[in-house]
mmCIF file of C-alpha atoms in Angstrom:
data_model
loop_
_atom_site.group_PDB
_atom_site.id
_atom_site.type_symbol
_atom_site.label_atom_id
_atom_site.label_comp_id
_atom_site.label_asym_id
_atom_site.label_seq_id
_atom_site.Cartn_x
_atom_site.Cartn_y
_atom_site.Cartn_z
ATOM 1 C CA UNK G 323 33.956 66.965 34.292
ATOM 2 C CA UNK G 324 31.268 68.612 36.424
ATOM 3 C CA UNK G 325 29.219 71.158 34.447
ATOM 4 C CA UNK G 326 27.173 72.651 37.318
ATOM 5 C CA UNK G 327 28.468 74.334 40.442
ATOM 6 C CA UNK G 328 26.592 76.239 43.148
ATOM 7 C CA UNK G 329 25.461 76.539 46.771
ATOM 8 C CA UNK G 330 22.493 74.852 48.425
ATOM 9 C CA UNK G 331 21.841 77.946 50.552
ATOM 10 C CA UNK G 332 23.197 81.448 50.052
ATOM 11 C CA UNK G 333 20.821 83.182 52.476
ATOM 12 C CA UNK G 334 17.748 82.048 54.385
ATOM 13 C CA UNK G 335 14.268 82.583 52.893
ATOM 14 C CA UNK G 336 13.386 84.728 55.889
ATOM 15 C CA UNK G 337 16.256 87.105 55.171
ATOM 16 C CA UNK G 338 15.521 87.035 51.440
ATOM 17 C CA UNK G 339 11.826 87.978 51.841
ATOM 18 C CA UNK G 340 12.432 90.737 54.391
ATOM 19 C CA UNK G 341 11.804 93.943 52.382
ATOM 20 C CA UNK G 342 14.137 95.869 54.656
ATOM 21 C CA UNK G 343 17.080 93.906 53.229
ATOM 22 C CA UNK G 344 16.414 95.075 49.665
ATOM 23 C CA UNK G 345 16.538 91.704 47.942
ATOM 24 C CA UNK G 346 12.886 91.931 46.833
ATOM 25 C CA UNK G 347 11.688 95.329 45.571
ATOM 26 C CA UNK G 348 8.215 95.851 44.086
ATOM 27 C CA UNK G 349 7.730 92.089 44.091
ATOM 28 C CA UNK G 350 10.815 91.655 41.861
ATOM 29 C CA UNK G 351 14.357 90.427 42.402
ATOM 30 C CA UNK G 352 17.471 90.182 40.276
ATOM 31 C CA UNK G 353 19.824 87.205 40.152
ATOM 32 C CA UNK G 354 23.277 87.322 38.630
ATOM 33 C CA UNK G 355 26.534 85.432 38.353
ATOM 34 C CA UNK G 356 30.034 86.813 37.875
ATOM 35 C CA UNK G 357 32.311 84.431 35.996
ATOM 36 C CA UNK G 358 36.096 84.484 36.231
ATOM 37 C CA UNK G 359 38.154 82.468 33.699
ATOM 38 C CA UNK G 360 41.366 81.119 35.185
ATOM 39 C CA UNK G 361 44.102 79.659 33.005
ATOM 40 C CA UNK G 362 45.084 76.740 35.166
ATOM 41 C CA UNK G 363 48.585 75.403 34.650
ATOM 42 C CA UNK G 364 48.826 71.642 34.870
ATOM 43 C CA UNK G 365 51.137 70.338 37.588
ATOM 44 C CA UNK G 366 54.645 69.575 36.413
ATOM 45 C CA UNK G 367 56.329 66.328 37.394
ATOM 46 C CA UNK G 368 59.945 65.294 36.973
ATOM 47 C CA UNK G 369 61.139 61.725 36.537
ATOM 48 C CA UNK G 370 64.756 61.101 37.505
ATOM 49 C CA UNK G 371 66.700 57.946 36.668
ATOM 50 C CA UNK G 372 70.329 57.443 37.650
ATOM 51 C CA UNK G 373 72.196 54.408 36.306
ATOM 52 C CA UNK G 374 75.676 53.676 37.623
ATOM 53 C CA UNK G 375 78.437 51.941 35.682
ATOM 54 C CA UNK G 376 77.826 48.343 36.782
ATOM 55 C CA UNK G 377 74.189 48.558 35.648
ATOM 56 C CA UNK G 378 74.843 50.235 32.281
ATOM 57 C CA UNK G 379 74.487 47.847 29.369
ATOM 58 C CA UNK G 380 77.597 47.960 27.149
ATOM 59 C CA UNK G 381 79.321 50.501 29.409
ATOM 60 C CA UNK G 382 82.490 50.262 27.272
ATOM 61 C CA UNK G 383 82.397 50.697 23.513
ATOM 62 C CA UNK G 384 85.622 49.851 21.658
ATOM 63 C CA UNK G 385 86.218 51.210 18.175
ATOM 64 C CA UNK G 386 88.969 49.610 16.097
ATOM 65 C CA UNK G 387 89.887 51.654 13.035
ATOM 66 C CA UNK G 388 91.792 49.450 10.620
ATOM 67 C CA UNK G 389 93.743 50.912 7.684
ATOM 68 C CA UNK G 390 93.942 54.146 9.638
ATOM 69 C CA UNK G 391 96.361 55.624 7.101
ATOM 70 C CA UNK G 392 93.527 55.769 4.548
ATOM 71 C CA UNK G 393 91.514 58.229 6.661
ATOM 72 C CA UNK G 394 94.390 60.313 8.079
ATOM 73 C CA UNK G 395 93.572 63.269 5.830
ATOM 74 C CA UNK G 396 89.844 63.297 6.589
ATOM 75 C CA UNK G 397 88.303 66.212 8.472
ATOM 76 C CA UNK G 398 85.920 63.906 10.342
ATOM 77 C CA UNK G 399 85.403 60.171 10.685
ATOM 78 C CA UNK G 400 82.497 58.506 12.524
ATOM 79 C CA UNK G 401 81.997 55.126 14.155
ATOM 80 C CA UNK G 402 78.975 52.926 13.718
ATOM 81 C CA UNK G 403 75.983 53.661 15.950
ATOM 82 C CA UNK G 404 75.956 51.777 19.258
ATOM 83 C CA UNK G 405 73.601 51.585 22.236
ATOM 84 C CA UNK G 406 74.575 52.175 25.849
ATOM 85 C CA UNK G 407 72.295 52.961 28.780
ATOM 86 C CA UNK G 408 69.259 52.733 26.503
ATOM 87 C CA UNK G 409 70.566 55.590 24.328
ATOM 88 C CA UNK G 410 72.083 55.457 20.845
ATOM 89 C CA UNK G 411 75.487 57.116 20.361
ATOM 90 C CA UNK G 412 78.377 57.319 17.954
ATOM 91 C CA UNK G 413 81.995 58.421 18.277
ATOM 92 C CA UNK G 414 83.540 61.044 16.043
ATOM 93 C CA UNK G 415 87.218 61.918 15.511
ATOM 94 C CA UNK G 416 89.160 64.438 13.450
ATOM 95 C CA UNK G 417 92.054 62.460 11.901
ATOM 96 C CA UNK G 418 93.711 65.485 10.243
ATOM 97 C CA UNK G 419 93.555 67.637 13.387
ATOM 98 C CA UNK G 420 91.108 70.230 12.064
ATOM 99 C CA UNK G 421 88.453 69.377 14.662
ATOM 100 C CA UNK G 422 90.858 70.334 17.467
ATOM 101 C CA UNK G 423 91.387 73.887 18.690
ATOM 102 C CA UNK G 424 95.053 74.030 17.725
ATOM 103 C CA UNK G 425 94.561 72.155 14.448
ATOM 104 C CA UNK G 426 97.354 69.745 15.381
ATOM 105 C CA UNK G 427 95.673 67.283 17.743
ATOM 106 C CA UNK G 428 93.390 64.275 17.625
ATOM 107 C CA UNK G 429 89.952 65.391 18.809
ATOM 108 C CA UNK G 430 87.362 62.819 19.867
ATOM 109 C CA UNK G 431 83.661 63.346 20.596
ATOM 110 C CA UNK G 432 80.768 61.333 21.994
ATOM 111 C CA UNK G 433 77.660 62.212 19.987
ATOM 112 C CA UNK G 434 74.033 61.519 20.945
ATOM 113 C CA UNK G 435 72.369 59.976 17.911
ATOM 114 C CA UNK G 436 68.784 61.057 18.649
ATOM 115 C CA UNK G 437 68.613 63.978 21.104
ATOM 116 C CA UNK G 438 65.920 63.482 23.743
ATOM 117 C CA UNK G 439 63.423 65.974 25.121
ATOM 118 C CA UNK G 440 64.769 65.056 28.530
ATOM 119 C CA UNK G 441 68.093 66.258 29.900
ATOM 120 C CA UNK G 442 70.733 63.537 30.067
ATOM 121 C CA UNK G 443 73.752 63.948 32.350
ATOM 122 C CA UNK G 444 76.626 61.644 31.440
ATOM 123 C CA UNK G 445 79.981 60.863 33.030
ATOM 124 C CA UNK G 446 82.366 59.083 30.674
ATOM 125 C CA UNK G 447 85.995 58.650 29.703
ATOM 126 C CA UNK G 448 87.386 58.969 26.169
ATOM 127 C CA UNK G 449 90.439 56.800 25.602
ATOM 128 C CA UNK G 450 93.174 56.179 23.017
ATOM 129 C CA UNK G 451 94.591 52.693 23.565
ATOM 130 C CA UNK G 452 98.333 52.087 23.895
ATOM 131 C CA UNK G 453 98.429 48.638 22.304
ATOM 132 C CA UNK G 454 101.700 47.532 23.920
ATOM 133 C CA UNK G 455 102.366 49.261 27.248
ATOM 134 C CA UNK G 456 98.786 50.104 28.303
ATOM 135 C CA UNK G 457 99.790 53.745 28.777
ATOM 136 C CA UNK G 458 96.473 54.909 27.425
ATOM 137 C CA UNK G 459 95.603 58.542 26.779
ATOM 138 C CA UNK G 460 92.397 59.377 28.632
ATOM 139 C CA UNK G 461 90.132 62.343 29.118
ATOM 140 C CA UNK G 462 87.219 62.316 31.579
ATOM 141 C CA UNK G 463 84.065 64.234 30.700
ATOM 142 C CA UNK G 464 80.915 65.058 32.671
ATOM 143 C CA UNK G 465 78.348 66.933 30.616
ATOM 144 C CA UNK G 466 74.629 67.331 29.957
ATOM 145 C CA UNK G 467 73.140 66.245 26.634
ATOM 146 C CA UNK G 468 72.001 67.437 24.221
ATOM 147 C CA UNK G 469 75.027 69.713 24.237
ATOM 148 C CA UNK G 470 76.791 71.719 21.587
ATOM 149 C CA UNK G 471 75.913 70.009 18.282
ATOM 150 C CA UNK G 472 74.563 67.099 20.377
ATOM 151 C CA UNK G 473 78.043 66.059 21.482
ATOM 152 C CA UNK G 474 80.965 66.672 23.818
ATOM 153 C CA UNK G 475 84.617 65.770 23.577
ATOM 154 C CA UNK G 476 88.208 66.934 23.785
ATOM 155 C CA UNK G 477 91.597 67.006 22.117
ATOM 156 C CA UNK G 478 93.244 63.859 23.453
ATOM 157 C CA UNK G 479 96.777 64.109 22.119
ATOM 158 C CA UNK G 480 98.934 65.742 19.464
ATOM 159 C CA UNK G 481 99.073 64.136 16.035
ATOM 160 C CA UNK G 482 102.848 63.978 16.454
ATOM 161 C CA UNK G 483 102.508 61.772 19.556
ATOM 162 C CA UNK G 484 99.775 59.718 17.908
ATOM 163 C CA UNK G 485 101.959 58.791 14.940
ATOM 164 C CA UNK G 486 105.163 58.309 16.937
ATOM 165 C CA UNK G 487 105.985 54.604 16.509
ATOM 166 C CA UNK G 488 107.466 54.396 20.010
ATOM 167 C CA UNK G 489 104.061 55.154 21.569
ATOM 168 C CA UNK G 490 102.190 52.168 20.076
ATOM 169 C CA UNK G 491 98.891 53.987 19.592
ATOM 170 C CA UNK G 492 98.807 53.012 15.929
ATOM 171 C CA UNK G 493 99.977 49.419 15.434
ATOM 172 C CA UNK G 494 99.792 47.592 12.112
ATOM 173 C CA UNK G 495 97.863 50.564 10.760
ATOM 174 C CA UNK G 496 95.145 50.101 13.399
ATOM 175 C CA UNK G 497 93.984 52.713 15.921
ATOM 176 C CA UNK G 498 91.852 51.616 18.889
ATOM 177 C CA UNK G 499 89.578 54.047 20.723
ATOM 178 C CA UNK G 500 87.161 53.590 23.621
ATOM 179 C CA UNK G 501 84.407 55.370 25.473
ATOM 180 C CA UNK G 502 83.832 54.164 29.035
ATOM 181 C CA UNK G 503 80.560 55.218 30.728
ATOM 182 C CA UNK G 504 80.512 55.569 34.520
ATOM 183 C CA UNK G 505 77.086 57.192 35.029
ATOM 184 C CA UNK G 506 74.014 58.114 32.990
ATOM 185 C CA UNK G 507 71.291 60.245 34.589
ATOM 186 C CA UNK G 508 68.111 61.246 32.770
ATOM 187 C CA UNK G 509 65.550 63.832 33.887
ATOM 188 C CA UNK G 510 62.230 64.065 32.066
ATOM 189 C CA UNK G 511 59.634 66.752 32.817
ATOM 190 C CA UNK G 512 55.970 65.979 32.113
ATOM 191 C CA UNK G 513 52.431 66.878 33.194
ATOM 192 C CA UNK G 514 50.933 63.411 32.949
ATOM 193 C CA UNK G 515 52.544 61.303 35.648
ATOM 194 C CA UNK G 516 53.650 61.387 39.229
ATOM 195 C CA UNK G 517 57.326 62.035 39.983
ATOM 196 C CA UNK G 518 59.524 59.000 40.394
ATOM 197 C CA UNK G 519 63.134 58.486 41.317
ATOM 198 C CA UNK G 520 65.068 55.462 40.136
ATOM 199 C CA UNK G 521 68.652 54.930 41.240
ATOM 200 C CA UNK G 522 70.691 51.838 40.428
#
């Protein structure tokens, strides 16, 4: 960092010594400097990365809940942590319906395990698998993380439909759920690097 700043010539010596200009009075002159302190804000850069479905590692996470009847009365039940798109997540459901708005539905949420400083926009589908007829219950979500309580989700179906044996959502006491990612976009703001844009 440069510690000295100035000008090689402010005025000519001829102009300076001319008594009519008032710079030298009684063989004396006064020099001064006026200093202004400026709070300089560092430039802000944004890094944007957009990863589409075919480039997302583990774009589908399947969660098989065996012995589902043993957790039916739980307020909340969580999956193991998994990684997708370079981010750690887990799924959360409310088996007894209390996580849903009406208190009578199966609610399912995608939770970000470690919220980032950057904003993460995600497009994904939450799915309850019909294990016989492939008439799956799906709900598409497009949200920014971290969101409310670091997660987003929805009520996918009523508990009555879930436990109806003719629907084949619970077979041999096993419930199968999925999250299917279609896009993950991350924006990070910093003051230390040039902006970049990465799109796959």
